[in-house]
Amino acid sequence: MNSVFFKRFKLLFLLLTLPTFWTACNRPSVISLEGRTMGTSYHVQIVPVKGNSLSAQKIQTAVDSLLTVVNKQMSTYLQDSEISRFNRLRSVEPFKVSPSFLFVVKSALQIYRESDGAFDITVGPLVDLWGFGKKGQRFTPPDSLLIRETLKRVGSQYLKILRDSALCKLKPDLEIDLSAIAKGYGVDAVSRLLRSLNFRDFMVEIGGEVFAAGSKQGRPWRIGIDRPQYGAQPGVFVQAILNLQNRAVATSGDYRNFFEYKGKIYSHEIDPRTGFPVSNNTASVTVIAPDCMTADAMATAIMVMGAEKGLKWVNSKKDAEAFILLRGKDGKLSETMSSNFDGFIAR
Ligand code: ADP
Ligand code: MG
């Protein structure tokens, strides 16, 4: 679905779980699945249910087919996906889309409004221009004139939903990029699938975005937040561990998809209002929410808004919490968080 989505490992994350072991009756205490989707990896852990004899193989096939469908809707890396066809369209004619695609776009527009335009799925052309998209990497900032030109075709106000079934561009060269929200949507979709298969206790993770349902061995799921060290792989340095039950968590950061030019870091989180990568001192943002799509989008939004505005927004919302790591001038990290985040930190 995007640069990171399809190119690299994810920002945060490590799941702290015991390896699967077998009980006396040869049933695993946890069914573990893993695979690739959206340019990254996914992991699923399921606590088996008595009487549910679905094999791991069957569940994996169902998960993979579901994720293939999501990719065919939302991946800009597939030429024939709905999103790619919409992006290629150079017209203001309505373009019919699937209900799932429409649902994600609607949710994205809601976050766009709530974040005062900090989160904006029409940012795609800027993402490509800065070398974080499908057009290949770059290691120097683009020409400022080009940035200004590209900005003219960015803005969710130019994207309209028609008759609850179609999208319409008010500017023919508008394009969308769902990379900051689609992994979260994918996590929710897999979670719905597992519920429909009658599982109640499971954990789904795609590229570091997580939903944890129920519990594992009578305790909440334990999910790690990575310490944002430039270039570090997920799970190597853990900043905090969260206890999660029926909640999603997502992290965005400046430390895994970036380039450095003349001593300055340019990361893939782009302020759609200026056309430049964000340059506040926010190193990473972790959001807990009831669903992973919202957590994913909010984490990106807060990266762009910065800690002060971001926390104000989160604290005004029921059901969302955020944990922010700030980078000081000396490179030292400091933590700040929303009113009730602390209750999720495992001690
Ligand atoms: P990751 O993909 O590592 O999970 P995010 O969820 O923060 O990270 O998504 C970042 C991606 O979202 C970028 O690579 C880019 O494709 C896109 N993006 C960048 N800036 C914005 C923005 N302001 N609003 C929406 N999407 C953005
Ligand atoms: Mg995101």
PDB file of C-alpha atoms in Angstrom, residues 10 36 106 125 141 157 161 163 193 236 266 276 314 334 339 343:
ATOM      1  CA  LYS A  10       7.436  -1.366  10.310  1.00  0.00           C
ATOM      2  CA  ARG A  36       3.471 -11.534   4.061  1.00  0.00           C
ATOM      3  CA  LYS A 106     -14.800   7.776   4.662  1.00  0.00           C
ATOM      4  CA  PRO A 125       2.040  12.692  -4.980  1.00  0.00           C
ATOM      5  CA  PRO A 141      15.181  16.878  -0.941  1.00  0.00           C
ATOM      6  CA  GLN A 157     -11.270  18.832   0.081  1.00  0.00           C
ATOM      7  CA  ILE A 161     -18.056  10.691  -1.973  1.00  0.00           C
ATOM      8  CA  ARG A 163     -24.271   8.438  -3.498  1.00  0.00           C
ATOM      9  CA  LEU A 193     -12.797 -13.035  10.162  1.00  0.00           C
ATOM     10  CA  VAL A 236      15.334  -4.884  19.238  1.00  0.00           C
ATOM     11  CA  TYR A 266      13.650  13.666   6.289  1.00  0.00           C
ATOM     12  CA  PHE A 276       7.565  18.879   3.651  1.00  0.00           C
ATOM     13  CA  VAL A 314      -6.718  12.564  21.880  1.00  0.00           C
ATOM     14  CA  SER A 334      11.415  11.797  26.694  1.00  0.00           C
ATOM     15  CA  SER A 339      -4.645  11.172  30.408  1.00  0.00           C
ATOM     16  CA  GLY A 343      -3.307   2.298  32.748  1.00  0.00           C
TER      17      GLY A 343
END
